[in-house]
Short mmCIF file of N, CA and C in Angstrom, two decimals:
data_model
loop_
_atom_site.label_atom_id
_atom_site.label_comp_id
_atom_site.label_asym_id
_atom_site.label_seq_id
_atom_site.Cartn_x
_atom_site.Cartn_y
_atom_site.Cartn_z
N MET A 22 -12.54 -37.15 50.63
CA MET A 22 -11.39 -35.69 50.06
C MET A 22 -10.62 -35.83 48.96
N GLU A 23 -10.35 -35.37 47.60
CA GLU A 23 -10.00 -35.87 46.59
C GLU A 23 -9.01 -34.97 46.49
N LEU A 24 -7.90 -35.33 46.55
CA LEU A 24 -6.63 -34.17 45.64
C LEU A 24 -6.37 -34.22 44.36
N LEU A 25 -6.39 -33.22 44.13
CA LEU A 25 -5.91 -33.55 42.40
C LEU A 25 -4.72 -32.34 42.51
N GLU A 26 -3.73 -32.73 41.30
CA GLU A 26 -2.88 -31.61 40.51
C GLU A 26 -3.55 -30.30 40.02
N VAL A 27 -3.71 -28.93 40.29
CA VAL A 27 -3.91 -28.10 39.31
C VAL A 27 -2.97 -27.78 38.25
N LEU A 28 -3.44 -27.92 36.92
CA LEU A 28 -2.62 -27.22 35.65
C LEU A 28 -2.73 -26.17 35.28
N ASN A 29 -1.86 -25.73 34.54
CA ASN A 29 -1.79 -23.94 34.18
C ASN A 29 -2.60 -24.02 32.48
N LYS A 30 -3.24 -23.14 31.64
CA LYS A 30 -3.97 -22.84 30.62
C LYS A 30 -3.07 -24.31 29.74
N LYS A 31 -1.47 -24.43 29.69
CA LYS A 31 -1.61 -25.09 28.46
C LYS A 31 -1.02 -26.88 29.09
N GLY A 32 -1.63 -26.97 30.52
CA GLY A 32 -1.70 -28.75 31.15
C GLY A 32 -0.30 -28.80 31.78
N ASN A 33 0.13 -27.80 31.87
CA ASN A 33 1.45 -28.43 32.58
C ASN A 33 1.34 -28.23 34.22
N PRO A 34 1.41 -29.15 35.05
CA PRO A 34 1.35 -28.76 36.53
C PRO A 34 1.60 -27.66 37.09
N THR A 35 1.32 -27.03 37.97
CA THR A 35 1.75 -25.71 38.48
C THR A 35 2.68 -26.03 40.00
N GLY A 36 2.05 -27.46 40.47
CA GLY A 36 2.79 -27.63 41.57
C GLY A 36 2.09 -27.35 42.79
N GLU A 37 0.41 -26.86 42.52
CA GLU A 37 -0.38 -26.48 43.71
C GLU A 37 -1.23 -27.95 43.65
N ILE A 38 -1.27 -28.32 44.97
CA ILE A 38 -2.71 -29.56 44.78
C ILE A 38 -3.73 -29.20 46.10
N LEU A 39 -4.91 -28.93 45.51
CA LEU A 39 -6.07 -29.23 45.89
C LEU A 39 -7.12 -29.72 45.91
N ASP A 40 -7.81 -29.91 46.79
CA ASP A 40 -9.23 -30.84 46.88
C ASP A 40 -9.97 -30.41 45.39
N LYS A 41 -10.78 -31.67 45.05
CA LYS A 41 -11.35 -31.23 43.49
C LYS A 41 -12.79 -30.47 43.89
N ASN A 42 -13.44 -30.16 44.98
CA ASN A 42 -14.39 -29.25 45.34
C ASN A 42 -13.76 -27.75 45.20
N LYS A 43 -12.31 -27.66 45.52
CA LYS A 43 -12.06 -26.16 45.36
C LYS A 43 -11.53 -25.69 44.16
N ILE A 44 -11.31 -26.98 43.60
CA ILE A 44 -10.63 -26.53 41.98
C ILE A 44 -12.10 -26.26 41.49
N HIS A 45 -12.76 -27.02 41.43
CA HIS A 45 -14.11 -26.85 40.84
C HIS A 45 -14.67 -25.66 40.97
N LYS A 46 -14.43 -24.79 42.20
CA LYS A 46 -15.50 -23.59 42.79
C LYS A 46 -14.16 -22.68 42.00
N GLU A 47 -13.29 -22.73 42.35
CA GLU A 47 -12.37 -21.89 41.45
C GLU A 47 -11.85 -21.81 39.77
N GLY A 48 -12.44 -23.06 39.51
CA GLY A 48 -12.73 -22.87 37.78
C GLY A 48 -11.04 -23.17 37.97
N LYS A 49 -10.35 -23.81 38.36
CA LYS A 49 -9.11 -24.15 37.98
C LYS A 49 -8.94 -26.03 37.62
N TYR A 50 -7.63 -25.38 36.10
CA TYR A 50 -7.63 -26.49 35.19
C TYR A 50 -6.90 -27.84 36.21
N HIS A 51 -6.85 -29.00 35.63
CA HIS A 51 -6.83 -29.95 36.23
C HIS A 51 -7.05 -31.14 35.38
N LYS A 52 -7.11 -32.80 35.55
CA LYS A 52 -6.85 -33.35 34.52
C LYS A 52 -7.80 -34.48 34.98
N GLU A 53 -8.38 -35.45 33.92
CA GLU A 53 -9.44 -35.95 34.03
C GLU A 53 -9.30 -37.29 32.89
N VAL A 54 -9.28 -38.43 33.06
CA VAL A 54 -9.79 -39.64 32.62
C VAL A 54 -11.54 -40.21 32.10
N ALA A 55 -11.09 -40.70 30.77
CA ALA A 55 -12.34 -41.47 30.26
C ALA A 55 -12.12 -42.81 29.88
N LEU A 56 -13.30 -43.79 30.31
CA LEU A 56 -12.37 -44.92 29.12
C LEU A 56 -13.60 -45.47 28.69
N ILE A 57 -13.98 -45.64 27.13
CA ILE A 57 -15.21 -45.84 26.23
C ILE A 57 -14.69 -47.38 26.34
N MET A 58 -15.83 -48.17 26.53
CA MET A 58 -15.20 -49.54 26.22
C MET A 58 -16.36 -50.09 25.40
N LEU A 59 -15.91 -50.51 24.59
CA LEU A 59 -16.74 -51.28 22.74
C LEU A 59 -16.67 -52.46 23.02
N ASN A 60 -17.95 -53.07 22.32
CA ASN A 60 -17.73 -55.02 22.18
C ASN A 60 -17.70 -55.42 20.69
N ASP A 61 -17.73 -56.33 20.46
CA ASP A 61 -17.10 -56.93 19.38
C ASP A 61 -17.95 -56.82 18.51
N LYS A 62 -19.80 -56.24 19.01
CA LYS A 62 -20.75 -56.17 18.01
C LYS A 62 -21.02 -54.70 17.85
N GLY A 63 -20.07 -53.79 17.99
CA GLY A 63 -20.14 -52.60 18.01
C GLY A 63 -20.70 -51.33 19.02
N GLU A 64 -21.23 -52.13 20.24
CA GLU A 64 -21.98 -51.11 20.70
C GLU A 64 -20.82 -50.63 22.04
N ILE A 65 -21.59 -49.45 22.53
CA ILE A 65 -20.91 -49.04 23.74
C ILE A 65 -21.46 -49.24 24.90
N LEU A 66 -20.37 -49.26 26.09
CA LEU A 66 -21.35 -49.59 27.52
C LEU A 66 -21.44 -47.84 27.88
N LEU A 67 -22.20 -47.96 28.27
CA LEU A 67 -22.53 -46.28 29.34
C LEU A 67 -23.39 -46.79 30.40
N GLN A 68 -22.76 -45.89 31.30
CA GLN A 68 -23.36 -46.31 32.91
C GLN A 68 -23.66 -45.17 33.11
N LYS A 69 -25.32 -45.40 34.03
CA LYS A 69 -26.09 -44.08 34.65
C LYS A 69 -25.46 -44.33 35.97
N ARG A 70 -25.09 -42.61 35.75
CA ARG A 70 -24.68 -41.93 37.41
C ARG A 70 -26.08 -42.25 38.28
N ALA A 71 -25.16 -42.23 39.55
CA ALA A 71 -26.19 -42.71 40.82
C ALA A 71 -27.10 -41.15 40.94
N SER A 72 -28.05 -41.23 41.60
CA SER A 72 -29.01 -40.57 41.68
C SER A 72 -28.81 -39.19 42.79
N THR A 73 -27.86 -39.10 43.22
CA THR A 73 -26.53 -39.01 44.58
C THR A 73 -25.78 -38.15 43.93
N LYS A 74 -25.51 -38.44 43.01
CA LYS A 74 -24.33 -37.58 42.33
C LYS A 74 -24.56 -35.74 42.15
N GLU A 75 -23.40 -35.21 41.82
CA GLU A 75 -23.88 -33.51 42.88
C GLU A 75 -24.22 -33.11 41.08
N ILE A 76 -23.62 -33.69 40.53
CA ILE A 76 -23.01 -33.24 39.10
C ILE A 76 -24.19 -34.07 38.17
N GLU A 77 -24.66 -34.07 37.26
CA GLU A 77 -25.68 -34.69 36.08
C GLU A 77 -26.22 -36.25 36.79
N PRO A 78 -26.74 -36.09 38.12
CA PRO A 78 -27.44 -37.27 38.41
C PRO A 78 -28.34 -37.84 37.16
N ASN A 79 -28.43 -39.05 37.44
CA ASN A 79 -29.38 -40.13 36.63
C ASN A 79 -29.04 -39.80 35.17
N LYS A 80 -27.72 -39.48 34.89
CA LYS A 80 -27.82 -39.12 33.24
C LYS A 80 -26.66 -40.53 32.91
N TRP A 81 -26.84 -40.97 31.63
CA TRP A 81 -25.85 -41.95 30.75
C TRP A 81 -24.35 -41.39 30.28
N ALA A 82 -23.69 -41.76 30.83
CA ALA A 82 -22.28 -40.97 30.26
C ALA A 82 -21.39 -42.40 30.30
N TRP A 83 -20.01 -42.09 29.46
CA TRP A 83 -19.07 -43.38 29.68
C TRP A 83 -18.01 -42.95 31.17
N HIS A 84 -17.17 -44.50 30.62
CA HIS A 84 -16.88 -44.75 32.12
C HIS A 84 -15.58 -43.02 32.49
N GLY A 85 -15.23 -42.63 33.52
CA GLY A 85 -14.04 -41.63 33.96
C GLY A 85 -14.44 -41.27 35.14
N GLY A 86 -13.24 -40.08 35.24
CA GLY A 86 -12.75 -39.49 36.77
C GLY A 86 -12.06 -38.39 36.84
N HIS A 87 -11.38 -38.04 37.88
CA HIS A 87 -10.26 -37.84 37.92
C HIS A 87 -8.95 -38.34 38.38
N VAL A 88 -7.85 -37.32 37.59
CA VAL A 88 -6.58 -38.19 38.05
C VAL A 88 -6.26 -37.22 39.43
N ILE A 89 -5.82 -38.88 40.89
CA ILE A 89 -5.38 -37.78 41.46
C ILE A 89 -3.86 -37.57 41.26
N ALA A 90 -3.75 -36.94 42.89
CA ALA A 90 -2.56 -36.01 42.55
C ALA A 90 -1.10 -37.33 42.47
N GLY A 91 -0.34 -37.14 41.58
CA GLY A 91 0.57 -38.25 41.89
C GLY A 91 0.35 -39.63 40.86
N GLU A 92 -0.58 -39.32 40.52
CA GLU A 92 -1.37 -40.90 39.65
C GLU A 92 -0.86 -40.57 38.19
N THR A 93 -0.68 -41.59 37.62
CA THR A 93 -0.83 -41.20 36.06
C THR A 93 -1.78 -41.56 35.46
N SER A 94 -2.55 -40.86 33.95
CA SER A 94 -3.53 -41.17 33.11
C SER A 94 -4.48 -42.47 33.32
N MET A 95 -3.18 -43.43 32.92
CA MET A 95 -3.54 -44.83 33.18
C MET A 95 -3.82 -45.33 34.22
N GLU A 96 -2.84 -44.90 35.32
CA GLU A 96 -3.42 -45.39 36.78
C GLU A 96 -4.48 -45.37 37.12
N ALA A 97 -5.40 -43.70 37.00
CA ALA A 97 -6.18 -43.53 37.16
C ALA A 97 -7.17 -44.58 36.77
N ILE A 98 -7.38 -44.33 35.30
CA ILE A 98 -8.68 -45.12 34.22
C ILE A 98 -8.49 -46.75 34.88
N ILE A 99 -7.51 -46.96 35.41
CA ILE A 99 -7.84 -48.55 36.16
C ILE A 99 -8.23 -48.60 37.31
N ARG A 100 -7.57 -47.43 38.08
CA ARG A 100 -8.53 -47.54 39.24
C ARG A 100 -9.84 -47.38 38.86
N GLU A 101 -10.57 -46.34 38.24
CA GLU A 101 -12.07 -45.88 38.18
C GLU A 101 -12.44 -47.35 37.62
N THR A 102 -11.87 -47.86 36.82
CA THR A 102 -12.88 -48.67 36.02
C THR A 102 -12.88 -50.00 37.31
N LYS A 103 -11.84 -50.10 38.00
CA LYS A 103 -11.80 -51.70 39.04
C LYS A 103 -13.12 -50.88 40.23
N GLU A 104 -12.99 -49.65 40.79
CA GLU A 104 -13.78 -48.73 41.56
C GLU A 104 -14.99 -49.16 41.10
N GLU A 105 -15.15 -48.59 39.71
CA GLU A 105 -16.43 -48.29 39.69
C GLU A 105 -17.33 -49.33 38.88
N LEU A 106 -16.53 -50.30 38.45
CA LEU A 106 -17.45 -51.25 37.79
C LEU A 106 -16.64 -52.69 37.80
N GLY A 107 -15.64 -52.60 39.25
CA GLY A 107 -15.74 -54.00 39.40
C GLY A 107 -14.65 -54.72 38.59
N ILE A 108 -14.05 -54.40 37.38
CA ILE A 108 -13.20 -55.74 36.80
C ILE A 108 -11.65 -54.61 36.77
N ILE A 109 -10.88 -55.20 36.77
CA ILE A 109 -9.41 -55.35 36.45
C ILE A 109 -8.99 -55.45 35.01
N LEU A 110 -8.54 -54.04 34.39
CA LEU A 110 -8.12 -53.71 33.36
C LEU A 110 -6.44 -53.59 32.94
N SER A 111 -5.56 -54.09 32.25
CA SER A 111 -4.34 -54.32 32.24
C SER A 111 -4.25 -53.12 30.86
N GLU A 112 -2.71 -52.81 31.20
CA GLU A 112 -2.49 -51.39 30.90
C GLU A 112 -2.34 -52.18 28.84
N ASN A 113 -2.40 -53.01 28.84
CA ASN A 113 -2.12 -53.64 27.56
C ASN A 113 -4.00 -53.65 26.69
N GLN A 114 -4.34 -53.80 27.96
CA GLN A 114 -6.41 -53.83 26.99
C GLN A 114 -7.04 -52.06 27.08
N ILE A 115 -5.66 -51.18 27.27
CA ILE A 115 -6.38 -49.86 27.37
C ILE A 115 -5.58 -49.33 26.53
N LYS A 116 -6.28 -48.93 24.98
CA LYS A 116 -5.54 -47.88 24.16
C LYS A 116 -5.93 -46.51 23.97
N LEU A 117 -5.03 -45.62 23.62
CA LEU A 117 -5.07 -43.76 23.75
C LEU A 117 -6.45 -43.64 22.54
N LEU A 118 -7.29 -42.74 22.90
CA LEU A 118 -8.22 -42.27 21.69
C LEU A 118 -8.16 -41.10 21.29
N VAL A 119 -8.17 -40.37 22.17
CA VAL A 119 -7.90 -38.86 21.87
C VAL A 119 -8.03 -38.06 23.49
N GLU A 120 -6.99 -37.16 23.33
CA GLU A 120 -6.89 -35.79 24.52
C GLU A 120 -7.44 -34.80 24.14
N LEU A 121 -8.53 -33.77 25.22
CA LEU A 121 -8.68 -32.60 25.30
C LEU A 121 -8.71 -32.06 25.98
N LYS A 122 -9.32 -30.59 25.43
CA LYS A 122 -9.13 -29.83 26.81
C LYS A 122 -10.60 -28.89 26.57
N ARG A 123 -11.28 -28.90 27.66
CA ARG A 123 -12.49 -28.00 28.47
C ARG A 123 -12.09 -26.89 29.22
N ASP A 124 -12.59 -25.71 28.69
CA ASP A 124 -12.20 -24.85 28.69
C ASP A 124 -13.41 -24.25 29.67
N ASN A 125 -14.69 -25.18 29.45
CA ASN A 125 -15.99 -24.34 30.18
C ASN A 125 -15.70 -24.28 31.77
N LEU A 126 -16.19 -22.94 32.43
CA LEU A 126 -16.06 -22.76 33.91
C LEU A 126 -17.64 -23.81 34.54
N PRO A 127 -18.00 -24.65 35.62
CA PRO A 127 -16.24 -24.60 36.61
C PRO A 127 -15.61 -25.54 36.20
N ASN A 128 -15.77 -26.45 35.53
CA ASN A 128 -14.93 -28.07 35.33
C ASN A 128 -13.85 -27.38 34.10
N ARG A 129 -13.17 -27.01 34.26
CA ARG A 129 -11.99 -26.70 33.40
C ARG A 129 -11.16 -27.86 33.79
N GLN A 130 -10.65 -28.63 32.16
CA GLN A 130 -9.80 -30.28 32.32
C GLN A 130 -9.19 -30.62 31.11
N TYR A 131 -8.19 -30.97 31.34
CA TYR A 131 -7.58 -31.73 30.31
C TYR A 131 -7.90 -33.62 30.41
N THR A 132 -8.39 -33.78 28.88
CA THR A 132 -8.80 -35.60 29.30
C THR A 132 -8.29 -35.88 28.41
N THR A 133 -7.54 -36.84 28.98
CA THR A 133 -7.30 -38.30 28.09
C THR A 133 -8.31 -39.08 28.32
N ALA A 134 -8.73 -39.42 26.83
CA ALA A 134 -9.37 -40.25 26.70
C ALA A 134 -9.03 -41.84 26.13
N TYR A 135 -9.33 -43.06 26.25
CA TYR A 135 -8.52 -44.07 25.77
C TYR A 135 -10.21 -45.11 25.54
N TYR A 136 -9.61 -46.38 25.26
CA TYR A 136 -10.91 -46.67 24.58
C TYR A 136 -10.50 -48.63 25.04
N SER A 137 -11.20 -49.26 24.82
CA SER A 137 -10.93 -50.90 25.23
C SER A 137 -12.23 -51.58 24.79
N ILE A 138 -11.44 -52.85 24.75
CA ILE A 138 -12.41 -53.84 23.79
C ILE A 138 -13.11 -54.70 25.09
N CYS A 139 -14.14 -54.71 24.74
CA CYS A 139 -14.55 -55.71 26.17
C CYS A 139 -15.82 -56.29 25.66
N ASN A 140 -15.99 -57.59 25.92
CA ASN A 140 -17.12 -58.83 25.66
C ASN A 140 -18.03 -59.35 26.84
N LEU A 141 -17.92 -58.57 28.15
CA LEU A 141 -18.19 -58.79 29.31
C LEU A 141 -19.71 -58.76 29.26
N ASN A 142 -20.78 -59.36 29.55
CA ASN A 142 -22.14 -59.52 30.10
C ASN A 142 -22.80 -58.14 30.73
N ILE A 143 -23.63 -57.67 30.93
CA ILE A 143 -23.84 -56.69 31.69
C ILE A 143 -23.53 -57.17 33.85
N ASP A 144 -23.99 -58.32 33.79
CA ASP A 144 -24.17 -58.95 34.84
C ASP A 144 -22.65 -59.29 35.24
N ASP A 145 -21.82 -59.12 34.53
CA ASP A 145 -20.33 -59.55 34.70
C ASP A 145 -19.73 -57.87 35.78
N PHE A 146 -20.24 -57.60 35.91
CA PHE A 146 -20.27 -55.83 36.44
C PHE A 146 -20.55 -55.70 37.64
N ASP A 147 -19.86 -54.97 38.59
CA ASP A 147 -20.04 -54.85 39.85
C ASP A 147 -19.84 -53.63 39.96
N ILE A 148 -21.39 -53.02 40.16
CA ILE A 148 -21.06 -51.77 40.02
C ILE A 148 -21.04 -51.02 41.20
N GLN A 149 -20.39 -49.93 41.20
CA GLN A 149 -20.33 -48.90 42.77
C GLN A 149 -21.49 -48.25 42.72
N LYS A 150 -22.37 -48.47 43.63
CA LYS A 150 -23.61 -48.40 44.11
C LYS A 150 -24.01 -46.25 44.51
N GLU A 151 -22.52 -46.53 44.83
CA GLU A 151 -22.30 -45.00 45.22
C GLU A 151 -22.55 -43.79 43.84
N GLU A 152 -21.56 -44.57 43.05
CA GLU A 152 -21.85 -43.51 41.92
C GLU A 152 -22.23 -43.86 40.78
N LEU A 153 -22.78 -45.46 40.31
CA LEU A 153 -24.14 -45.70 39.40
C LEU A 153 -25.08 -46.48 39.91
N SER A 154 -25.98 -46.15 39.25
CA SER A 154 -26.91 -47.04 39.40
C SER A 154 -27.64 -48.19 38.30
N GLU A 155 -26.43 -48.20 37.26
CA GLU A 155 -26.57 -49.39 36.15
C GLU A 155 -25.75 -48.93 34.61
N VAL A 156 -25.27 -50.16 34.50
CA VAL A 156 -24.74 -50.16 33.35
C VAL A 156 -25.24 -50.65 32.24
N LYS A 157 -25.19 -50.51 30.84
CA LYS A 157 -25.97 -50.72 29.94
C LYS A 157 -25.35 -50.95 28.25
N TRP A 158 -25.29 -51.70 27.49
CA TRP A 158 -24.76 -52.03 25.87
C TRP A 158 -26.07 -50.95 25.36
N PHE A 159 -25.58 -50.11 24.70
CA PHE A 159 -25.79 -49.47 23.80
C PHE A 159 -25.35 -49.59 22.24
N SER A 160 -26.63 -50.07 20.97
CA SER A 160 -25.68 -49.96 19.86
C SER A 160 -25.37 -47.99 19.49
N PHE A 161 -23.97 -48.35 18.94
CA PHE A 161 -23.60 -47.05 18.58
C PHE A 161 -24.65 -45.99 18.05
N LYS A 162 -24.95 -46.49 16.96
CA LYS A 162 -26.12 -45.54 16.36
C LYS A 162 -27.02 -44.70 17.17
N LYS A 163 -27.26 -46.03 18.69
CA LYS A 163 -28.40 -45.00 19.76
C LYS A 163 -27.73 -44.39 20.24
N PHE A 164 -26.28 -44.73 20.94
CA PHE A 164 -25.64 -43.70 21.51
C PHE A 164 -25.57 -42.24 20.83
N LYS A 165 -25.29 -42.47 19.41
CA LYS A 165 -25.42 -40.90 19.06
C LYS A 165 -26.18 -39.82 18.88
N ASP A 166 -27.52 -41.12 18.13
CA ASP A 166 -28.47 -40.06 18.21
C ASP A 166 -28.73 -39.76 19.73
N MET A 167 -28.95 -40.09 21.02
CA MET A 167 -28.81 -39.52 22.13
C MET A 167 -27.83 -38.55 22.54
N ILE A 168 -26.94 -38.39 21.69
CA ILE A 168 -26.24 -37.00 21.70
C ILE A 168 -26.71 -36.05 20.71
N TYR A 169 -26.71 -36.58 19.75
CA TYR A 169 -27.26 -35.41 18.51
C TYR A 169 -28.69 -35.11 19.00
N ASN A 170 -29.34 -35.24 19.15
CA ASN A 170 -30.72 -35.27 19.61
C ASN A 170 -31.19 -34.76 20.69
N GLY A 171 -29.84 -34.40 21.21
CA GLY A 171 -29.87 -33.77 23.11
C GLY A 171 -31.51 -34.72 24.10
N HIS A 172 -31.27 -35.89 23.98
CA HIS A 172 -31.82 -36.70 24.76
C HIS A 172 -31.52 -35.79 26.08
N PRO A 173 -32.55 -36.12 27.23
CA PRO A 173 -32.43 -35.29 28.38
C PRO A 173 -31.75 -36.71 29.53
N ASP A 174 -31.49 -37.92 29.07
CA ASP A 174 -30.85 -38.52 29.60
C ASP A 174 -29.53 -39.26 29.37
N MET A 175 -29.18 -38.06 28.81
CA MET A 175 -27.26 -38.33 28.08
C MET A 175 -26.64 -36.82 28.56
N MET A 176 -25.66 -37.61 29.48
CA MET A 176 -24.61 -36.30 30.09
C MET A 176 -23.80 -35.42 29.27
N PHE A 177 -23.40 -36.50 28.23
CA PHE A 177 -22.46 -35.67 27.08
C PHE A 177 -23.51 -34.84 25.73
N LYS A 178 -23.05 -33.33 25.77
CA LYS A 178 -23.94 -32.65 24.75
C LYS A 178 -23.22 -33.05 23.08
N ASN A 179 -23.82 -32.31 22.28
CA ASN A 179 -23.17 -32.47 20.99
C ASN A 179 -21.92 -31.18 20.63
N ASN A 180 -20.69 -30.95 21.36
CA ASN A 180 -19.69 -30.15 21.31
C ASN A 180 -18.79 -30.68 20.48
N GLU A 181 -17.60 -29.82 20.50
CA GLU A 181 -16.37 -30.50 20.24
C GLU A 181 -15.58 -31.71 20.11
N ASN A 182 -15.54 -31.49 21.50
CA ASN A 182 -14.94 -33.33 21.99
C ASN A 182 -15.74 -33.96 22.50
N THR A 183 -16.89 -33.61 22.24
CA THR A 183 -18.00 -34.86 22.04
C THR A 183 -17.90 -35.70 20.35
N ASN A 184 -17.48 -34.36 19.28
CA ASN A 184 -17.73 -34.60 18.15
C ASN A 184 -16.31 -35.28 17.72
N LYS A 185 -14.80 -35.09 18.75
CA LYS A 185 -14.05 -35.56 18.60
C LYS A 185 -13.98 -36.94 19.00
N ILE A 186 -14.36 -37.52 20.07
CA ILE A 186 -14.33 -38.80 20.89
C ILE A 186 -15.58 -39.63 19.49
N ILE A 187 -16.46 -39.18 18.66
CA ILE A 187 -17.13 -39.96 18.31
C ILE A 187 -16.18 -40.29 17.26
N SER A 188 -16.18 -39.01 16.29
CA SER A 188 -15.16 -39.50 15.42
C SER A 188 -14.19 -40.42 15.36
N ALA A 189 -13.23 -40.50 16.23
CA ALA A 189 -12.37 -41.65 16.43
C ALA A 189 -12.59 -43.15 16.60
N LEU A 190 -14.36 -43.06 17.79
CA LEU A 190 -14.65 -44.23 17.89
C LEU A 190 -14.87 -44.86 16.65
N GLU A 191 -15.67 -43.89 15.55
CA GLU A 191 -16.30 -44.82 14.53
C GLU A 191 -14.95 -45.14 13.46
N ASN A 192 -13.69 -44.63 13.44
CA ASN A 192 -12.87 -45.30 12.84
C ASN A 192 -12.42 -46.33 13.12
N ILE A 193 -12.24 -46.51 14.77
CA ILE A 193 -12.25 -47.52 15.60
C ILE A 193 -13.17 -49.03 15.45
N ILE A 194 -14.76 -48.19 15.11
CA ILE A 194 -15.51 -49.53 14.76
C ILE A 194 -15.75 -49.83 13.26
N LYS A 195 -15.26 -48.89 12.60
CA LYS A 195 -14.81 -49.34 11.21
C LYS A 195 -13.76 -50.41 10.83
N SER A 196 -12.84 -50.80 11.87
CA SER A 196 -11.55 -51.66 11.44
C SER A 196 -11.98 -52.62 11.91
N TYR A 197 -13.12 -52.94 12.74
CA TYR A 197 -13.35 -54.34 13.06
C TYR A 197 -14.53 -54.95 12.69
#
């Protein structure tokens, strides 16, 4: 059971704590985190969701997850990274990218998106098989093409929030 803090429409905690499945079923707001990992070549690390995932199985996505009740967003992304990718990042390796709100039912959320520079080889990741089937570095162009062309294996769609992330990432890639 994954207990999450319920938020109101403005993103403030309501004091209610519910199981993730109940929050999704009732369309309540909650916190999520995302971490986009880039390497020095300007590539983006994507993870393929396991075939057993209820939402978007076998789709490529960036890294992320729910913020458990009592956690900060930073604590959540460090935990998720350790659990799913088998690597431990410190707070100073993670930078704020953008904050987003998603109003679409059933998964209404406030997402804090971070980025980190990571130059590990694919073999350096110890992926959590219950969550992921593989990880792979993609060129930034290929990543954008998959989104903008509606690639069937891409979890994220061409929408306002995805475009905000892409725009912020482009600014970062230009700077190095």
